[in-house]
Short mmCIF file of C-alpha atoms and ligand atoms in Angstrom, two decimals:
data_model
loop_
_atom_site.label_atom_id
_atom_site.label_comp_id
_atom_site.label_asym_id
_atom_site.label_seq_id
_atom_site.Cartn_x
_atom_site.Cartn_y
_atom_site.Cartn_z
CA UNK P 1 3.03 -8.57 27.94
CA UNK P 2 0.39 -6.06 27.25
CA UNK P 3 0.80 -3.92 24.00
CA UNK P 4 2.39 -0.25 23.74
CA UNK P 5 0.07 2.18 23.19
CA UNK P 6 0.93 5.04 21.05
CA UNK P 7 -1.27 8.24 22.45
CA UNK P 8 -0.37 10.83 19.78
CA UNK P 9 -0.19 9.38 15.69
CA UNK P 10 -1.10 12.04 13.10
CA UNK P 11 -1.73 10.29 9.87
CA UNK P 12 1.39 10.15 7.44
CA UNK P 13 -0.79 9.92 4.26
CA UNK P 14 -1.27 12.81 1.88
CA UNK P 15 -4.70 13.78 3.93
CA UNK P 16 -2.71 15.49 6.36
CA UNK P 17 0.39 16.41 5.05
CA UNK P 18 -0.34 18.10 1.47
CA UNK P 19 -4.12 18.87 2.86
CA UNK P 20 -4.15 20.20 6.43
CA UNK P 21 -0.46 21.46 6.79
CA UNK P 22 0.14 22.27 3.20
CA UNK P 23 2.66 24.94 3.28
CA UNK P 24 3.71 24.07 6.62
CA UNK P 25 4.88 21.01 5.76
CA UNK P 26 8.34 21.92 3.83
CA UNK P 27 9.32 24.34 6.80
CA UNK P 28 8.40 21.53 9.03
CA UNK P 29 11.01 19.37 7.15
CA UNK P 30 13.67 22.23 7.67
CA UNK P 31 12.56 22.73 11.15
CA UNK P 32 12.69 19.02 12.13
CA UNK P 33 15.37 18.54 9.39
CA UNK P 34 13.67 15.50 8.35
CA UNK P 35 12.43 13.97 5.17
CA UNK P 36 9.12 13.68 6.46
CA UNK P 37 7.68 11.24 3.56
CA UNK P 38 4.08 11.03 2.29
CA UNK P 39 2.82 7.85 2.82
CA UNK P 40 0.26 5.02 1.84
CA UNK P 41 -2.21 3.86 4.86
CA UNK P 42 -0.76 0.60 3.76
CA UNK P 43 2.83 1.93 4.98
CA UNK P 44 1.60 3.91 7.45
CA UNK P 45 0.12 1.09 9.33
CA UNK P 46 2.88 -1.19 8.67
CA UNK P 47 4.82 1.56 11.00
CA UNK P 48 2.39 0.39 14.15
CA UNK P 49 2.31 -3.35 13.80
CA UNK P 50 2.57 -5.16 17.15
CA UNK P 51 1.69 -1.60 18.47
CA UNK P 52 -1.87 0.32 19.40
CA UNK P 53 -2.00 3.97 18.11
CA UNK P 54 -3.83 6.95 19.23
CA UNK P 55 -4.78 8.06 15.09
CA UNK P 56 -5.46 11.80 15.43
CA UNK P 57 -8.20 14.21 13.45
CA UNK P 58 -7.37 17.53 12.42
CA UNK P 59 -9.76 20.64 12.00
CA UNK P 60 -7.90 23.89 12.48
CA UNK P 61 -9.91 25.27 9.17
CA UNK P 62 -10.21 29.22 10.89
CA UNK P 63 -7.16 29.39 11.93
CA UNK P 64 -5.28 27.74 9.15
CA UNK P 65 -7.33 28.25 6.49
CA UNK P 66 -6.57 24.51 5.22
CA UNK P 67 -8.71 21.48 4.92
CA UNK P 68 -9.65 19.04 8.10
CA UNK P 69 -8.66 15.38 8.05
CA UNK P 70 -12.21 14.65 8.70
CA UNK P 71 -13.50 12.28 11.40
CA UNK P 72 -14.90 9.87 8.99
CA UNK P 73 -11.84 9.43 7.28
CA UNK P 74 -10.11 8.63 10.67
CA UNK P 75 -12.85 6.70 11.45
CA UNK P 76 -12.45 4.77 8.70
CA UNK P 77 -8.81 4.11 8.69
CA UNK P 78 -9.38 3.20 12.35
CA UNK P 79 -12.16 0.07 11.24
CA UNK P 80 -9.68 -1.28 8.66
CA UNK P 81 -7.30 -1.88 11.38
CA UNK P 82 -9.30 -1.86 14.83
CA UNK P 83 -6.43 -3.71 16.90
CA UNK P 84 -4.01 -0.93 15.53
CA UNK P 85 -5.53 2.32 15.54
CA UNK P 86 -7.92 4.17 17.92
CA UNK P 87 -9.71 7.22 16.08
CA UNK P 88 -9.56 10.50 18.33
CA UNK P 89 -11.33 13.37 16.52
CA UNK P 90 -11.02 16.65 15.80
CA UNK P 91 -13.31 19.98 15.59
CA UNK P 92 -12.29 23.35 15.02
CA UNK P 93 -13.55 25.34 18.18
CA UNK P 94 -14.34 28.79 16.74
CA UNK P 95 -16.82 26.46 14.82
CA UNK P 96 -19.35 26.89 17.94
CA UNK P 97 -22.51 24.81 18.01
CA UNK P 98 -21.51 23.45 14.84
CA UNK P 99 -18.24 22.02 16.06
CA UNK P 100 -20.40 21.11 19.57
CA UNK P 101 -23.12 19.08 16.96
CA UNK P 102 -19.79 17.48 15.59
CA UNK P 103 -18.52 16.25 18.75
CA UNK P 104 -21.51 14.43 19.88
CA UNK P 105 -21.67 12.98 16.24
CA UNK P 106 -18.31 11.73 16.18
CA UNK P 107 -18.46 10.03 19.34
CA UNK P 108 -21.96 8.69 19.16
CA UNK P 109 -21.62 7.65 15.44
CA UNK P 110 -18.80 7.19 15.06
CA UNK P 111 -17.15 5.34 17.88
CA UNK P 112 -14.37 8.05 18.50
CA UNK P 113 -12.29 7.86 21.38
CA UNK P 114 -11.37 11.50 22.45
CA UNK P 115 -10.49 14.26 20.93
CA UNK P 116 -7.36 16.33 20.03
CA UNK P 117 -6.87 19.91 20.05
CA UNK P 118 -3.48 22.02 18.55
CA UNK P 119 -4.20 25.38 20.00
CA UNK P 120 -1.68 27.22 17.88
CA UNK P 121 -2.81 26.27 14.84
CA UNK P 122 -6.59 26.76 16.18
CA UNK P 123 -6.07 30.32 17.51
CA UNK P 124 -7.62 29.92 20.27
CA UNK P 125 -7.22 29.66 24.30
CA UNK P 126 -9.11 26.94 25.95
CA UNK P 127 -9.66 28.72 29.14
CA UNK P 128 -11.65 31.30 26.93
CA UNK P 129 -15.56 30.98 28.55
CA UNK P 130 -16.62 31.08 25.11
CA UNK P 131 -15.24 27.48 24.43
CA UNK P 132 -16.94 26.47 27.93
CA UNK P 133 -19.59 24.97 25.82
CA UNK P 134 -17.72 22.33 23.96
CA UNK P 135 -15.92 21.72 27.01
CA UNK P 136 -18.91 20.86 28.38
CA UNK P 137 -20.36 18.47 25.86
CA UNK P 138 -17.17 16.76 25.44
CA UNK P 139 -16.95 15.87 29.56
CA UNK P 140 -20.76 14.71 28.99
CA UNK P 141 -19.91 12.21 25.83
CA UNK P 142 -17.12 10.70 28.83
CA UNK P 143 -13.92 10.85 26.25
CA UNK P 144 -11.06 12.59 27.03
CA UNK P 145 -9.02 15.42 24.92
CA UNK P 146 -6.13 15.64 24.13
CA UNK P 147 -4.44 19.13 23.89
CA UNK P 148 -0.94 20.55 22.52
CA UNK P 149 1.25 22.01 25.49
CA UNK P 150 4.84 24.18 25.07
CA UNK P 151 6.32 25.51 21.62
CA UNK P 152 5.06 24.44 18.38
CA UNK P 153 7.13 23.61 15.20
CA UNK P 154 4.56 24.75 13.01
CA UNK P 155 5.64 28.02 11.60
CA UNK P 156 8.88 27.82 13.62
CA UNK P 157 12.00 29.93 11.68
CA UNK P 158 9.07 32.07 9.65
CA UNK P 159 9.16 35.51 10.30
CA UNK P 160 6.64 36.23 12.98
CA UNK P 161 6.32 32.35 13.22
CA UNK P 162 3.84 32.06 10.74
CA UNK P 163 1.46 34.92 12.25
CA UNK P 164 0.97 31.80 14.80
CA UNK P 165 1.31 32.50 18.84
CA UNK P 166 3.05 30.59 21.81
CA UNK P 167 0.88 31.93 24.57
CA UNK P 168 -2.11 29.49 22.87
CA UNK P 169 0.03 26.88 24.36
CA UNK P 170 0.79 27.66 27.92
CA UNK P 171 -0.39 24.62 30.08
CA UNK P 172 -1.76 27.59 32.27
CA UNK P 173 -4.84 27.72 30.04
CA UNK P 174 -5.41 24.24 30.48
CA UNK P 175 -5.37 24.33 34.49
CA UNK P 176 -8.27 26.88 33.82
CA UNK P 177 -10.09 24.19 32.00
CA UNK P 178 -9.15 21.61 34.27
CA UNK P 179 -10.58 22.85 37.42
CA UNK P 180 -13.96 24.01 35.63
CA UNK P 181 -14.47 20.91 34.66
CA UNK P 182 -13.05 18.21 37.28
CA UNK P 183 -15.39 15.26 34.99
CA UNK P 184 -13.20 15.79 31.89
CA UNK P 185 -9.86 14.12 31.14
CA UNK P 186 -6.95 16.33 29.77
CA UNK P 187 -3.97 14.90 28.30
CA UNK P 188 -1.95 17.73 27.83
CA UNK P 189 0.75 16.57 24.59
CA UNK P 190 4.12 17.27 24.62
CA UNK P 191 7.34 18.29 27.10
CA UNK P 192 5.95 22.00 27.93
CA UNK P 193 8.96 23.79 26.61
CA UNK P 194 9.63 26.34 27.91
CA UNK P 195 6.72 25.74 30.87
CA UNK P 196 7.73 22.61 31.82
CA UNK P 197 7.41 23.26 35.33
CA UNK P 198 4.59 24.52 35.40
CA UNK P 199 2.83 21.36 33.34
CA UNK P 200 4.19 19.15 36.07
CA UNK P 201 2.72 21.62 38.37
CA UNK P 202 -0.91 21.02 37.03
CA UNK P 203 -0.06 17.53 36.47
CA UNK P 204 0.27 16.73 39.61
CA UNK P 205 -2.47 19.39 41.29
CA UNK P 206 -5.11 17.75 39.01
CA UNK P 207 -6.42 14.21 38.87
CA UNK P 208 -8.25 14.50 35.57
CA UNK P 209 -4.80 16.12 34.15
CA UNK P 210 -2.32 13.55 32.25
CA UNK P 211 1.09 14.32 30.13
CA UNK P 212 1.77 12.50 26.79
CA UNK P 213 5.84 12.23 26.19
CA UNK P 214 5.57 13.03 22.41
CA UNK P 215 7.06 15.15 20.36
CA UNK P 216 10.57 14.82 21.81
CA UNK P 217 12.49 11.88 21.53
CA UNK P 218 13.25 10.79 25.35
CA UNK P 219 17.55 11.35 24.93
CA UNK P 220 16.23 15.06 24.94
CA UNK P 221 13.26 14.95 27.61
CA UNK P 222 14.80 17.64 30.53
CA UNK P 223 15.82 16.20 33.95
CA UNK P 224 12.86 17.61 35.76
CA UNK P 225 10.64 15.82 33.05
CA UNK P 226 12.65 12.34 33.69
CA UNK P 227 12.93 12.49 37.81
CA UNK P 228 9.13 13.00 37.76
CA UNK P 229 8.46 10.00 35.46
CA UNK P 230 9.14 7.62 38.44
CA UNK P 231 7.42 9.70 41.30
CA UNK P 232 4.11 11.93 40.88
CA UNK P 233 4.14 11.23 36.93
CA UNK P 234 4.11 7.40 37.30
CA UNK P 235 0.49 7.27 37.28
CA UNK P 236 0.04 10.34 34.59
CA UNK P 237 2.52 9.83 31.74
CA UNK P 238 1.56 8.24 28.88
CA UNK P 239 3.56 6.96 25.97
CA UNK P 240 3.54 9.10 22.35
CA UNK P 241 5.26 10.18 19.42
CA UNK P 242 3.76 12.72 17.53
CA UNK P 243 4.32 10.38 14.55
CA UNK P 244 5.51 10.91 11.27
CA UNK P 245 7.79 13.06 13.04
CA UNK P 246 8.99 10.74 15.46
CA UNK P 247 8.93 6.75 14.81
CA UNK P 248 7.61 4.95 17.09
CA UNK P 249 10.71 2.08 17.13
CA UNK P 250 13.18 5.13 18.04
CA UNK P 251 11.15 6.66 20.51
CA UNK P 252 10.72 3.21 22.33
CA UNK P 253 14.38 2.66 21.75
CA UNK P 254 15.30 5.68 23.43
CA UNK P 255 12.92 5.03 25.89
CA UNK P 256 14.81 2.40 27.15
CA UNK P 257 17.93 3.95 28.22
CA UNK P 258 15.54 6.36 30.75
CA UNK P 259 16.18 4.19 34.17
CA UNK P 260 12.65 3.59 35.66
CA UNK P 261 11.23 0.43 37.37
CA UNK P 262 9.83 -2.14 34.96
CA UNK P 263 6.12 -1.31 36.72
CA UNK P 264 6.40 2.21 35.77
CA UNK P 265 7.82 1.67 32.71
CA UNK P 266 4.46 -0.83 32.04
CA UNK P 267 1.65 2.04 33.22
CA UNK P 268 4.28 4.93 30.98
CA UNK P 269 3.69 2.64 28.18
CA UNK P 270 0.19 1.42 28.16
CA UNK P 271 -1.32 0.89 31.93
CA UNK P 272 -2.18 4.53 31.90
CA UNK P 273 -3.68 4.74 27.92
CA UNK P 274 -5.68 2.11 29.01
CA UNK P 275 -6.93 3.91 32.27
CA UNK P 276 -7.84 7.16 30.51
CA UNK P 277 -9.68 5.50 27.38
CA UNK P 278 -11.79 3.27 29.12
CA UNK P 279 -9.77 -0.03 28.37
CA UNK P 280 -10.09 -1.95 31.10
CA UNK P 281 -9.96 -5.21 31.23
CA UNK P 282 -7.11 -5.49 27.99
ZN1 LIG J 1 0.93 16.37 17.36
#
């Protein structure tokens, strides 16, 4: 039996907790009503033994105004445990030809994977022409990105949420992105609350478009969500968490109890990670 593959693992140390979400990160624990501990990397890869993890960058720097968890510190992370972790990296769009520079650094330097985006928390839309650039470069280095879809928690329950804004995170602005640029992979994160619909829509419209299950652990995923995991999803749905918010052992728990054929259940969990990074052959 092949290995689950965990597409969507924020870091649980201090780098990204106290440093890029700062603030956020109590009103996340009241949001979530979870603990939401800081952890060692020691701890934190103890949670994904026996599993493979998608370990996600973070540079929303304009939009935030906090620090990045910096490529090279995923990177690094990723090289103490190479069977565990897979480094995806992060730039902050409104960055421009420095962010571009970045992205053809990280993944000609330093071996990353793909790349993640959190449009909320970056302030930006992705079917902007101003960000065609990046798009661009990123279909050229062959990686796919990985991009935030439906409501955020972050600054959920603040007045004015934060100051952050849900239309960032319409999957429409991805479909935008998608069919400009047919050569680059989207994983779009998340169950598209409240535009689920229309993310299985684009889902199934596009064949460089995949959907990542994080975020929501699978007793919750919405019937139209679950019915399409066996038919036009089968071959687009990819297994996450959106770890430290949900563990990996519940979500795959949970997963269980979701009736699907044991082949579909095998590409959900890593036959289609494998597909869209380029695994072949594990
Ligand atoms: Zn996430």
């Amino acid at each position: 039996m092949a290995t689950p593959l965990d597409f969507h693992v924020h870091p649980s140390t201090s780098e990204y907790l106290e440093g890029s979400l700062g603030p956020y990160l109590e009103q996340l624990r009241h949001h979530f009503r979870l603990p939401i501990p800081i952890r060692t990397l020691e701890e934190m890869a103890a949670d994904f033994e026996g599993l493979r993890a998608v370990l996600l960058a973070w540079d929303a720097e304009t939009g935030t105004g906090r620090p990045p968890v910096t490529n090279d510190w995923v990177a690094d992370v990723c090289r103490r445990w190479p069977d565990r972790f897979i480094p995806f990296a992060s730039v902050d769009p409104w960055k421009g030809e420095r962010a571009i520079a970045e992205a053809r650094r990280a993944v000609r330097e330093l071996g990353m994977r793909g790349f993640k985006f959190q449009q909320a928390a970056m302030a930006f839309r992705p079917s902007d022409e101003r960000f065609f650039p990046l798009w661009e470069e990123i279909a050229g280095l062959g990686v796919p990105c990985l991009f935030h879809v439906g409501t955020t928690g972050l600054g959920a329950g603040l007045p004015g949420g934060g100051g952050i804004q849900l239309d960032y995170v319409r999957p429409i602005h991805l479909d935008a992105v998608a069919a400009a640029f047919p050569n680059l992979t989207l994983v779009c994160a998340h169950p598209a609350y409240p535009w689920q619909q229309e993310m299985i829509a684009i889902a199934n419209h596009k064949a460089n478009v995949y959907v990542d299950l994080s975020g929501w652990a699978p007793r919750y995923f919405p019937p139209e969500l679950v019915r399409e995991l066996s038919r036009g999803l089968q071959d687009k749905a990819l297994f996450g968490t959106d770890y430290p918010f949900i563990e990996p052992r519940r979500w795959l728990r949970e997963f269980e109890q979701i009736e699907l054929r044991d082949e579909v259940r095998d590409k959900i969990l890593w036959g289609n990670a494998e597909r869209v990074l380029g695994l072949a052959g594990c």
